[in-house]
JSON list of C-alpha atoms in Angstrom, two decimals:
[
{"chain": "S", "resi": 169, "resn": "ALA", "atom": "CA", "xyz": [12.73, -3.00, 8.46]},
{"chain": "S", "resi": 170, "resn": "VAL", "atom": "CA", "xyz": [11.99, 0.22, 10.29]},
{"chain": "S", "resi": 171, "resn": "PHE", "atom": "CA", "xyz": [14.45, 1.10, 13.02]},
{"chain": "S", "resi": 172, "resn": "GLY", "atom": "CA", "xyz": [13.07, 3.36, 15.70]},
{"chain": "S", "resi": 173, "resn": "SER", "atom": "CA", "xyz": [9.74, 5.06, 15.19]},
{"chain": "S", "resi": 174, "resn": "GLY", "atom": "CA", "xyz": [7.83, 4.87, 11.94]},
{"chain": "S", "resi": 175, "resn": "TRP", "atom": "CA", "xyz": [5.44, 2.95, 9.76]},
{"chain": "S", "resi": 176, "resn": "VAL", "atom": "CA", "xyz": [5.39, 0.05, 7.32]},
{"chain": "S", "resi": 177, "resn": "TRP", "atom": "CA", "xyz": [3.02, 0.39, 4.40]},
{"chain": "S", "resi": 178, "resn": "LEU", "atom": "CA", "xyz": [1.64, -1.81, 1.64]},
{"chain": "S", "resi": 179, "resn": "CYS", "atom": "CA", "xyz": [1.32, 0.57, -1.30]},
{"chain": "S", "resi": 180, "resn": "VAL", "atom": "CA", "xyz": [0.21, 0.74, -4.91]},
{"chain": "S", "resi": 181, "resn": "ASN", "atom": "CA", "xyz": [2.20, 2.94, -7.30]},
{"chain": "S", "resi": 182, "resn": "GLU", "atom": "CA", "xyz": [0.60, 5.83, -9.22]},
{"chain": "S", "resi": 183, "resn": "ALA", "atom": "CA", "xyz": [0.24, 3.74, -12.37]},
{"chain": "S", "resi": 184, "resn": "GLY", "atom": "CA", "xyz": [-1.70, 1.15, -10.39]},
{"chain": "S", "resi": 185, "resn": "ASP", "atom": "CA", "xyz": [0.39, -1.75, -11.64]},
{"chain": "S", "resi": 186, "resn": "GLU", "atom": "CA", "xyz": [2.81, -2.45, -8.81]},
{"chain": "S", "resi": 187, "resn": "LEU", "atom": "CA", "xyz": [2.62, -3.27, -5.09]},
{"chain": "S", "resi": 188, "resn": "LYS", "atom": "CA", "xyz": [5.47, -2.28, -2.78]},
{"chain": "S", "resi": 189, "resn": "ILE", "atom": "CA", "xyz": [6.20, -2.67, 0.90]},
{"chain": "S", "resi": 190, "resn": "VAL", "atom": "CA", "xyz": [7.56, 0.65, 2.11]},
{"chain": "S", "resi": 191, "resn": "GLY", "atom": "CA", "xyz": [9.02, 1.67, 5.44]},
{"chain": "S", "resi": 192, "resn": "THR", "atom": "CA", "xyz": [8.97, 5.30, 6.53]},
{"chain": "S", "resi": 193, "resn": "ALA", "atom": "CA", "xyz": [10.52, 7.00, 9.51]},
{"chain": "S", "resi": 194, "resn": "ASN", "atom": "CA", "xyz": [8.67, 9.08, 12.05]},
{"chain": "S", "resi": 195, "resn": "GLN", "atom": "CA", "xyz": [5.56, 10.76, 10.58]},
{"chain": "S", "resi": 196, "resn": "ASP", "atom": "CA", "xyz": [6.60, 10.42, 6.93]},
{"chain": "S", "resi": 197, "resn": "ASN", "atom": "CA", "xyz": [4.26, 8.56, 4.60]},
{"chain": "S", "resi": 198, "resn": "PRO", "atom": "CA", "xyz": [4.31, 7.30, 0.99]},
{"chain": "S", "resi": 199, "resn": "LEU", "atom": "CA", "xyz": [1.97, 10.08, -0.19]},
{"chain": "S", "resi": 200, "resn": "MET", "atom": "CA", "xyz": [4.81, 12.57, 0.34]},
{"chain": "S", "resi": 201, "resn": "MET", "atom": "CA", "xyz": [6.80, 13.10, -2.87]},
{"chain": "S", "resi": 202, "resn": "GLY", "atom": "CA", "xyz": [10.38, 11.90, -2.49]},
{"chain": "S", "resi": 203, "resn": "VAL", "atom": "CA", "xyz": [9.87, 9.63, 0.51]},
{"chain": "S", "resi": 204, "resn": "VAL", "atom": "CA", "xyz": [9.82, 6.58, -1.78]},
{"chain": "S", "resi": 205, "resn": "ALA", "atom": "CA", "xyz": [12.44, 6.90, -4.53]},
{"chain": "S", "resi": 206, "resn": "GLY", "atom": "CA", "xyz": [10.98, 10.10, -5.99]},
{"chain": "S", "resi": 207, "resn": "GLU", "atom": "CA", "xyz": [7.46, 8.83, -6.54]},
{"chain": "S", "resi": 208, "resn": "VAL", "atom": "CA", "xyz": [4.14, 9.04, -4.77]},
{"chain": "S", "resi": 209, "resn": "MET", "atom": "CA", "xyz": [2.77, 5.73, -3.54]},
{"chain": "S", "resi": 210, "resn": "PHE", "atom": "CA", "xyz": [-0.80, 5.13, -2.36]},
{"chain": "S", "resi": 211, "resn": "PRO", "atom": "CA", "xyz": [-1.05, 3.21, 0.93]},
{"chain": "S", "resi": 212, "resn": "ILE", "atom": "CA", "xyz": [-3.65, 0.46, 1.14]},
{"chain": "S", "resi": 213, "resn": "LEU", "atom": "CA", "xyz": [-2.51, -0.94, 4.52]},
{"chain": "S", "resi": 214, "resn": "GLY", "atom": "CA", "xyz": [-0.41, 0.56, 7.28]},
{"chain": "S", "resi": 215, "resn": "LEU", "atom": "CA", "xyz": [1.36, -0.83, 10.34]},
{"chain": "S", "resi": 216, "resn": "ASP", "atom": "CA", "xyz": [2.24, 1.64, 13.09]},
{"chain": "S", "resi": 217, "resn": "VAL", "atom": "CA", "xyz": [5.59, 0.68, 14.64]},
{"chain": "S", "resi": 218, "resn": "TRP", "atom": "CA", "xyz": [5.91, 3.73, 16.86]},
{"chain": "S", "resi": 219, "resn": "GLU", "atom": "CA", "xyz": [6.46, 2.61, 20.42]},
{"chain": "S", "resi": 220, "resn": "HIS", "atom": "CA", "xyz": [3.13, 4.13, 21.53]},
{"chain": "S", "resi": 221, "resn": "ALA", "atom": "CA", "xyz": [1.30, 1.60, 19.37]},
{"chain": "S", "resi": 222, "resn": "TYR", "atom": "CA", "xyz": [2.46, -1.43, 21.33]},
{"chain": "S", "resi": 223, "resn": "TYR", "atom": "CA", "xyz": [4.37, -0.53, 24.50]},
{"chain": "S", "resi": 224, "resn": "LEU", "atom": "CA", "xyz": [1.54, -0.81, 27.07]},
{"chain": "S", "resi": 225, "resn": "THR", "atom": "CA", "xyz": [0.74, -4.36, 26.00]},
{"chain": "S", "resi": 226, "resn": "TYR", "atom": "CA", "xyz": [4.05, -5.63, 24.59]},
{"chain": "S", "resi": 227, "resn": "GLN", "atom": "CA", "xyz": [6.71, -3.44, 26.28]},
{"chain": "S", "resi": 228, "resn": "ASN", "atom": "CA", "xyz": [9.82, -3.90, 24.09]},
{"chain": "S", "resi": 229, "resn": "ARG", "atom": "CA", "xyz": [8.51, -6.98, 22.25]},
{"chain": "S", "resi": 230, "resn": "ARG", "atom": "CA", "xyz": [7.87, -5.33, 18.88]},
{"chain": "S", "resi": 231, "resn": "SER", "atom": "CA", "xyz": [8.13, -8.61, 16.96]},
{"chain": "S", "resi": 232, "resn": "GLU", "atom": "CA", "xyz": [5.34, -10.14, 19.08]},
{"chain": "S", "resi": 233, "resn": "TYR", "atom": "CA", "xyz": [3.19, -7.05, 18.42]},
{"chain": "S", "resi": 234, "resn": "VAL", "atom": "CA", "xyz": [3.75, -7.38, 14.66]},
{"chain": "S", "resi": 235, "resn": "SER", "atom": "CA", "xyz": [3.00, -11.12, 14.72]},
{"chain": "S", "resi": 236, "resn": "ASN", "atom": "CA", "xyz": [-0.30, -10.50, 16.52]},
{"chain": "S", "resi": 237, "resn": "TRP", "atom": "CA", "xyz": [-1.14, -7.55, 14.26]},
{"chain": "S", "resi": 238, "resn": "TRP", "atom": "CA", "xyz": [-1.54, -9.99, 11.36]},
{"chain": "S", "resi": 239, "resn": "ASN", "atom": "CA", "xyz": [-4.47, -11.54, 13.23]},
{"chain": "S", "resi": 240, "resn": "VAL", "atom": "CA", "xyz": [-6.53, -8.36, 12.92]},
{"chain": "S", "resi": 241, "resn": "VAL", "atom": "CA", "xyz": [-5.79, -7.31, 9.32]},
{"chain": "S", "resi": 242, "resn": "ASN", "atom": "CA", "xyz": [-9.04, -7.14, 7.36]},
{"chain": "S", "resi": 243, "resn": "TRP", "atom": "CA", "xyz": [-7.94, -8.39, 3.94]},
{"chain": "S", "resi": 244, "resn": "ASP", "atom": "CA", "xyz": [-11.36, -7.66, 2.41]},
{"chain": "S", "resi": 245, "resn": "VAL", "atom": "CA", "xyz": [-10.82, -3.95, 3.15]},
{"chain": "S", "resi": 246, "resn": "VAL", "atom": "CA", "xyz": [-7.22, -4.09, 1.90]},
{"chain": "S", "resi": 247, "resn": "ASN", "atom": "CA", "xyz": [-8.48, -5.69, -1.32]},
{"chain": "S", "resi": 248, "resn": "LYS", "atom": "CA", "xyz": [-11.13, -2.96, -1.74]},
{"chain": "S", "resi": 249, "resn": "ASN", "atom": "CA", "xyz": [-8.49, -0.29, -1.10]},
{"chain": "S", "resi": 250, "resn": "CYS", "atom": "CA", "xyz": [-6.23, -1.83, -3.74]},
{"chain": "S", "resi": 251, "resn": "ALA", "atom": "CA", "xyz": [-9.04, -2.02, -6.30]},
{"chain": "S", "resi": 252, "resn": "TYR", "atom": "CA", "xyz": [-9.93, 1.63, -5.66]},
{"chain": "S", "resi": 253, "resn": "VAL", "atom": "CA", "xyz": [-6.35, 2.82, -6.17]},
{"chain": "S", "resi": 254, "resn": "VAL", "atom": "CA", "xyz": [-5.88, 0.74, -9.32]},
{"chain": "S", "resi": 255, "resn": "LYS", "atom": "CA", "xyz": [-9.13, 2.04, -10.83]},
{"chain": "S", "resi": 256, "resn": "ASN", "atom": "CA", "xyz": [-8.84, 5.70, -9.79]},
{"chain": "S", "resi": 257, "resn": "HIS", "atom": "CA", "xyz": [-5.06, 6.28, -9.61]},
{"chain": "S", "resi": 258, "resn": "ALA", "atom": "CA", "xyz": [-5.75, 8.10, -6.36]},
{"chain": "S", "resi": 259, "resn": "GLY", "atom": "CA", "xyz": [-5.52, 7.47, -2.66]},
{"chain": "S", "resi": 260, "resn": "VAL", "atom": "CA", "xyz": [-8.29, 5.90, -0.62]},
{"chain": "S", "resi": 261, "resn": "ASN", "atom": "CA", "xyz": [-10.44, 8.35, 1.34]},
{"chain": "S", "resi": 262, "resn": "VAL", "atom": "CA", "xyz": [-10.26, 7.74, 5.07]}
]
């Protein structure tokens, strides 16, 4: 869980053989060395849980925002992102 502002990420490790769900505070991200247990992780999906992402529609109902967020995840793109990271051992270009 992320308390306060931050992100939740689905990541692939540098070796390309492990998926992890990672929470980061504020503007930190898994590409930054040391944010995730001393290793760099490559994000393939990100969920913005900063208040600005949901407040106008959901006010303080973050859990409702997250539940509805699942309805718009494009799993085909996430799958392509994962395949790219596994093959290239590098982050996806955005």
